[in-house]
PDB file of C-alpha atoms and ligand atoms in Angstrom:
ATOM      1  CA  UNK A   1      -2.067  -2.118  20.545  1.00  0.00           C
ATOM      2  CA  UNK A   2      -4.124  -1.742  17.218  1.00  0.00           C
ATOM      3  CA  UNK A   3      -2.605  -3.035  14.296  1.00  0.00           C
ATOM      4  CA  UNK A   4      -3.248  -1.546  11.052  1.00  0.00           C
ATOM      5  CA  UNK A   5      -2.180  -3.254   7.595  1.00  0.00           C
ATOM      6  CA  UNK A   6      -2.141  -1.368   3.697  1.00  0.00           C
ATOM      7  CA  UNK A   7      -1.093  -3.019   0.788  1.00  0.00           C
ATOM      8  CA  UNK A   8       0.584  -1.504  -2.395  1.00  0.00           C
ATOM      9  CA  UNK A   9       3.361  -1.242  -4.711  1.00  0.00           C
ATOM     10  CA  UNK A  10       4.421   2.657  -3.437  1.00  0.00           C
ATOM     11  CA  UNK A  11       6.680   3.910  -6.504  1.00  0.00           C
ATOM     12  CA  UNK A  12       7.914   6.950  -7.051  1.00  0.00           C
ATOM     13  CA  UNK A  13       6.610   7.701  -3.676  1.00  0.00           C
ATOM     14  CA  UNK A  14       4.350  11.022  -3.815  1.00  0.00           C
ATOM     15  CA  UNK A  15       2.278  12.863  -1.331  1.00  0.00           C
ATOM     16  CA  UNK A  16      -0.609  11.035  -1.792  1.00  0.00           C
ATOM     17  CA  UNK A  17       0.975   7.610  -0.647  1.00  0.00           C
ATOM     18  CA  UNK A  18       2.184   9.979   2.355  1.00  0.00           C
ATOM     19  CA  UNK A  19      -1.920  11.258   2.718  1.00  0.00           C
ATOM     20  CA  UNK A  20      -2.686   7.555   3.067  1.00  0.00           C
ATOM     21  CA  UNK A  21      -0.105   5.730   5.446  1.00  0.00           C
ATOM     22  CA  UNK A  22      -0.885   9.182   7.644  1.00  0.00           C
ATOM     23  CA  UNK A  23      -4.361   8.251   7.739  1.00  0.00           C
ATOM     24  CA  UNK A  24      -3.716   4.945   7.407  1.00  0.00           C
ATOM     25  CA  UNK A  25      -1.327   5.313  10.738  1.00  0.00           C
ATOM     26  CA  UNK A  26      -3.831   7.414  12.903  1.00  0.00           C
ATOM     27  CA  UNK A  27      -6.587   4.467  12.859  1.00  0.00           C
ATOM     28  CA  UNK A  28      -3.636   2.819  15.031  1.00  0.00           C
ATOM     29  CA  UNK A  29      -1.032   2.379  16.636  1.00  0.00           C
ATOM     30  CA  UNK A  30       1.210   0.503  14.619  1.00  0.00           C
ATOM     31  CA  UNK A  31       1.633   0.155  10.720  1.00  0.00           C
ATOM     32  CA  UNK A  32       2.149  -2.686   8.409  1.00  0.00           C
ATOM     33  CA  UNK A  33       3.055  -1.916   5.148  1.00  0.00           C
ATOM     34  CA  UNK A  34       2.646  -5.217   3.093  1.00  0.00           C
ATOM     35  CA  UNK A  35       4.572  -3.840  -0.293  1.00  0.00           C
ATOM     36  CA  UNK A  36       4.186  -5.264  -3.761  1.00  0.00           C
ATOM     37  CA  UNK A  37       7.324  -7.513  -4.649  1.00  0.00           C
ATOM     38  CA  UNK A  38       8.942  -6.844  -8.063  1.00  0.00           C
ATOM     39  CA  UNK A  39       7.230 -10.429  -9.381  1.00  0.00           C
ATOM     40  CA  UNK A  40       3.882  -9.440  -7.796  1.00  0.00           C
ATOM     41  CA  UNK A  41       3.796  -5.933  -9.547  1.00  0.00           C
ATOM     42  CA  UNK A  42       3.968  -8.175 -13.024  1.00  0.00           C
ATOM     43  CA  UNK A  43       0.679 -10.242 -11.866  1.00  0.00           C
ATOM     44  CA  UNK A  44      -0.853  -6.789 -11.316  1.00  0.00           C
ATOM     45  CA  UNK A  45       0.147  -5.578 -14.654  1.00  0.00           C
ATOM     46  CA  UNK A  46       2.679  -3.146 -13.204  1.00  0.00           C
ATOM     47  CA  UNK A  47       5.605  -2.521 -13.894  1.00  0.00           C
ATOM     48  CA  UNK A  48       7.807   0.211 -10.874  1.00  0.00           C
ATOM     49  CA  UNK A  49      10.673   2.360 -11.484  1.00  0.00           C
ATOM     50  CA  UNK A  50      12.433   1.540  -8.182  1.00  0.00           C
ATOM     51  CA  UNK A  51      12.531  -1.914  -7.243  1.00  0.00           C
ATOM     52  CA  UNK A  52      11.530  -3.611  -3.985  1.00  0.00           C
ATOM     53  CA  UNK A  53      14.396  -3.083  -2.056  1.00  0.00           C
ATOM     54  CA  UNK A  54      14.294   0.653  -3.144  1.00  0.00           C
ATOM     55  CA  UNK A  55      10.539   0.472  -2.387  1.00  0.00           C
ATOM     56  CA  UNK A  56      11.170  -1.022   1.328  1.00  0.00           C
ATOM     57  CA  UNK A  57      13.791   1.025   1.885  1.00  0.00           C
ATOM     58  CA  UNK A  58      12.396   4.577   1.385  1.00  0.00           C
ATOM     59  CA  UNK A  59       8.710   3.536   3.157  1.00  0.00           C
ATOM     60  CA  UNK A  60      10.627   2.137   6.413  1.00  0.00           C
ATOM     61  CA  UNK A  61      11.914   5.828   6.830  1.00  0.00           C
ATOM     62  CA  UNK A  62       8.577   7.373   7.339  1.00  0.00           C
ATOM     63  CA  UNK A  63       7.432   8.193  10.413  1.00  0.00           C
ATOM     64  CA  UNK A  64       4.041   6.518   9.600  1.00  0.00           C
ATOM     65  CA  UNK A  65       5.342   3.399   8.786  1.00  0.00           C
ATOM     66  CA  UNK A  66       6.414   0.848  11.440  1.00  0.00           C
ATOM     67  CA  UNK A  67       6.871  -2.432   9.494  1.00  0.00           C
ATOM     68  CA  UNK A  68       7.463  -3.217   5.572  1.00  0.00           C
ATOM     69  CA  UNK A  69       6.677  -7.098   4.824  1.00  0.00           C
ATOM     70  CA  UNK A  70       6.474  -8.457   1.273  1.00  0.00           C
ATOM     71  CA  UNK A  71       3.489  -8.608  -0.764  1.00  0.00           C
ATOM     72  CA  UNK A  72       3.380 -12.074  -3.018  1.00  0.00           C
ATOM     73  CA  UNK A  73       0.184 -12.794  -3.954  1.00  0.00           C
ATOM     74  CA  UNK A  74      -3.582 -11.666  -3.938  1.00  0.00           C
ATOM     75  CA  UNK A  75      -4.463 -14.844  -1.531  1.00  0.00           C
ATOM     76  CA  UNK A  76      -1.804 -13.642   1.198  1.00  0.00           C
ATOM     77  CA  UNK A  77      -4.434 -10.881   3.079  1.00  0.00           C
ATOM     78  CA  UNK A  78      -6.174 -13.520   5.323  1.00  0.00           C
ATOM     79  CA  UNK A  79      -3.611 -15.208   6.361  1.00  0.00           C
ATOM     80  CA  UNK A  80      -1.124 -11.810   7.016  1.00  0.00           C
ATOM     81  CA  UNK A  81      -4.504 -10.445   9.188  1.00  0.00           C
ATOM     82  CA  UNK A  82      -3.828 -13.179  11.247  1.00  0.00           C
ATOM     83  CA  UNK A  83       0.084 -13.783  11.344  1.00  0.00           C
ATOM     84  CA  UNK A  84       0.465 -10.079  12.307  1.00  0.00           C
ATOM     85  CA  UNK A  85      -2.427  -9.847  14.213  1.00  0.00           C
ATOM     86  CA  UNK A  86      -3.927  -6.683  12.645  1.00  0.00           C
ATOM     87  CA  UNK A  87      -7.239  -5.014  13.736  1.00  0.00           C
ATOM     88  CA  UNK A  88      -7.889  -2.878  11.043  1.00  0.00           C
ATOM     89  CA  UNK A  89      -7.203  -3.299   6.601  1.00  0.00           C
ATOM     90  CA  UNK A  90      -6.646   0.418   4.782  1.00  0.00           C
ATOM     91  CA  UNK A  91      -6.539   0.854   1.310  1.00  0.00           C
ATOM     92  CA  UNK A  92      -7.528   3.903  -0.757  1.00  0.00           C
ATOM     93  CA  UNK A  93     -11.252   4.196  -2.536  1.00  0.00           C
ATOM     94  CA  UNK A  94      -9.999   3.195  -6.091  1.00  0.00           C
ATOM     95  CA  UNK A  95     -10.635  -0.301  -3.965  1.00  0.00           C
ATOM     96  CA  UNK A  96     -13.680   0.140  -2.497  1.00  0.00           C
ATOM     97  CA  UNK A  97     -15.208  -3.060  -2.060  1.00  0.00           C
ATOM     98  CA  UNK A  98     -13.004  -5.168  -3.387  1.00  0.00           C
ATOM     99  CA  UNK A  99     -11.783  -6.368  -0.149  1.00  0.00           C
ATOM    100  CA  UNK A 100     -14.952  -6.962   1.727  1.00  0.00           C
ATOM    101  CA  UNK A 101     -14.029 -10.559   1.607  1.00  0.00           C
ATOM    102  CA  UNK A 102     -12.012  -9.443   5.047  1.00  0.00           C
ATOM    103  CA  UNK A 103     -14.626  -8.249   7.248  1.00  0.00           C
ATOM    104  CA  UNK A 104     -15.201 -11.185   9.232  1.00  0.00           C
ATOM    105  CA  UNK A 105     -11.578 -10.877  10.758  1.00  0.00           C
ATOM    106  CA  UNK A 106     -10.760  -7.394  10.624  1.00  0.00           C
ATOM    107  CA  UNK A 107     -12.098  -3.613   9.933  1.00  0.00           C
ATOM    108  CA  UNK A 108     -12.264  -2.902   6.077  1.00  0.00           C
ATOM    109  CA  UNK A 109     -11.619   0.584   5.744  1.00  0.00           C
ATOM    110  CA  UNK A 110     -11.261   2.379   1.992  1.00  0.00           C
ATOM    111  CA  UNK A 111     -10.257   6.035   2.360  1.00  0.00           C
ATOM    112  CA  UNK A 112     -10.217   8.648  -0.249  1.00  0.00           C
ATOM    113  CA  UNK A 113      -7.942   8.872  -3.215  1.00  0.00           C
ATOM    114  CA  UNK A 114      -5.578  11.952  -3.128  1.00  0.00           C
ATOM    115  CA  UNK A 115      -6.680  13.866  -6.272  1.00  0.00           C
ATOM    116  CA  UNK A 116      -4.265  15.513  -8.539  1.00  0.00           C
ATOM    117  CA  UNK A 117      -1.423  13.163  -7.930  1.00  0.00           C
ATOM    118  CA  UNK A 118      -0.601   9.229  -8.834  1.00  0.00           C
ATOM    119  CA  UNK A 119       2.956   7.592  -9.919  1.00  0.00           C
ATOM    120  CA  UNK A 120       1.425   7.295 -13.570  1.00  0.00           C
ATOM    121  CA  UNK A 121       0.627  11.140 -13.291  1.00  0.00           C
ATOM    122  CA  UNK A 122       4.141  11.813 -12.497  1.00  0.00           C
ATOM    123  CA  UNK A 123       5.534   9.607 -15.535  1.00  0.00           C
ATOM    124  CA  UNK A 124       3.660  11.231 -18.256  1.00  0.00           C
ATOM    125  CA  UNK A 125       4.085  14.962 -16.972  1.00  0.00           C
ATOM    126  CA  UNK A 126       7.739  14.303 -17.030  1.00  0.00           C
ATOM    127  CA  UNK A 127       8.122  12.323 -20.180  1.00  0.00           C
ATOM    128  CA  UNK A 128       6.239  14.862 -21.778  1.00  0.00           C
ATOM    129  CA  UNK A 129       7.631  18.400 -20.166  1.00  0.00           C
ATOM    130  CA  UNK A 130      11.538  16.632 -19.852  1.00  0.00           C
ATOM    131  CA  UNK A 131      11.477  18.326 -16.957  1.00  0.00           C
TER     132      UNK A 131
HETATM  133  N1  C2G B   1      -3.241   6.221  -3.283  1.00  0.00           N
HETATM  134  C1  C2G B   1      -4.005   7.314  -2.869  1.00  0.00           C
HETATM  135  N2  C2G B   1      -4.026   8.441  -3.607  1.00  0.00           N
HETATM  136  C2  C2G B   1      -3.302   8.528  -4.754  1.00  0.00           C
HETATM  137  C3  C2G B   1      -2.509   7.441  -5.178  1.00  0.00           C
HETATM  138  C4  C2G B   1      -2.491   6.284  -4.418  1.00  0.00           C
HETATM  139  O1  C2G B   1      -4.673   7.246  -1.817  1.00  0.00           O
HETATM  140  N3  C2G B   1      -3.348   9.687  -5.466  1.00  0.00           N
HETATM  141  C5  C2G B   1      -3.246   5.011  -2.454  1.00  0.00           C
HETATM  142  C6  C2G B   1      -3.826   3.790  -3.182  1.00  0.00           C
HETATM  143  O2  C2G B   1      -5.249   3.819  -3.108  1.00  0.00           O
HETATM  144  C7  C2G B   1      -3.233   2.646  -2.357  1.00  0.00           C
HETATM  145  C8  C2G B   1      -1.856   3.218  -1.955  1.00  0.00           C
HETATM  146  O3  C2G B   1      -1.935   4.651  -2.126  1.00  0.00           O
HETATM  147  O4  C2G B   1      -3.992   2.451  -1.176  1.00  0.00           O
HETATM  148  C9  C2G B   1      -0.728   2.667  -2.789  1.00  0.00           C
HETATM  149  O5  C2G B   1      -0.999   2.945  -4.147  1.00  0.00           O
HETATM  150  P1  C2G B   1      -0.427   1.900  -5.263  1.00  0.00           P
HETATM  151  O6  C2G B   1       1.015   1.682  -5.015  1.00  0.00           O
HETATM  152  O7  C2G B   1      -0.905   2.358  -6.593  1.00  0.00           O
HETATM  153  O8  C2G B   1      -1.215   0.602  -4.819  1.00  0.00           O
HETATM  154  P2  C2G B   1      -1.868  -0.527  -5.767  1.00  0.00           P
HETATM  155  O9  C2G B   1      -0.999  -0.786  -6.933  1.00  0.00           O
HETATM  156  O10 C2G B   1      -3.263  -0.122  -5.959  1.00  0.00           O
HETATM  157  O11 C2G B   1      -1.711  -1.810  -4.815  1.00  0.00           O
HETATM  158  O12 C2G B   1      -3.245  -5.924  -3.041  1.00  0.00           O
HETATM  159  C10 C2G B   1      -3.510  -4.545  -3.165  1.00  0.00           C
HETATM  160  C11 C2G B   1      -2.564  -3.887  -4.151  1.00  0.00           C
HETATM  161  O13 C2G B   1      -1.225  -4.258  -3.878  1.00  0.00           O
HETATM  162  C12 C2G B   1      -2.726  -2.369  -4.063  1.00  0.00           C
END
């Protein structure tokens, strides 16, 4: 079975977090989501609308998605690859390269950005429209 892992915070989920974990899915067989905790999101300078057990629960009920584990810390990635023996690390292009430090355990794989559409996107329109 190949195991796929992605890594991200996934608020106000949109359709371009659904264009990744699709594509993100179909490299596999089987999906880990590793999702940014609440106290992560601070050390990356984020802050999300739902919180983590909001977060966990909406990803576990997409089809793409098999398994939601917490995301702590920046160092966790090597050792996840191995605890949850995963073949193959997704993340979108605004990453590319960051996380070539992986390659010598798993597949790196960036794929494209959705355009048009990110969680920050969504705030302003709405704070702005009051729609
Ligand atoms: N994404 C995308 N297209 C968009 C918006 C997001 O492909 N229009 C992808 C991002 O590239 C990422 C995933 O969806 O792969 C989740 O996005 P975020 O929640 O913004 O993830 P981020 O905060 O970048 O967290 O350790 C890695 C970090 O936790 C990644």
């Amino acid at each position: 079975m190949k195991k796929v892992i992605t890594y991200g915070t996934f608020d106000l989920l949109h359709w371009g977090h659904i264009n990744l974990l699709k594509r993100a899915r179909e490299l596999g067989d089987y999906l880990v989501v590793a999702l940014s905790t609440d106290e992560f999101n601070l050390l990356k300078h984020k802050s999300s609308y739902h919180k983590y057990e909001e977060r966990k629960l909406i990803l576990e009920a997409i089809r793409y998605v098999d398994e939601v584990v917490p995301e702590k810390e920046w160092e966790q990635k090597r050792n996840d690859i191995s605890r949850y023996n995963i073949d193959t690390f997704v993340i979108g292009s605004d990453w590319e390269g960051e996380f070539d430090f992986l390659k010598d355990l798993c597949e790196v794989i960036y794929l494209p950005r959705t355009e048009g559409i990110s969680t920050s996107k969504v705030k302003e329109d709405l704070s702005e429209n009051g729609t």
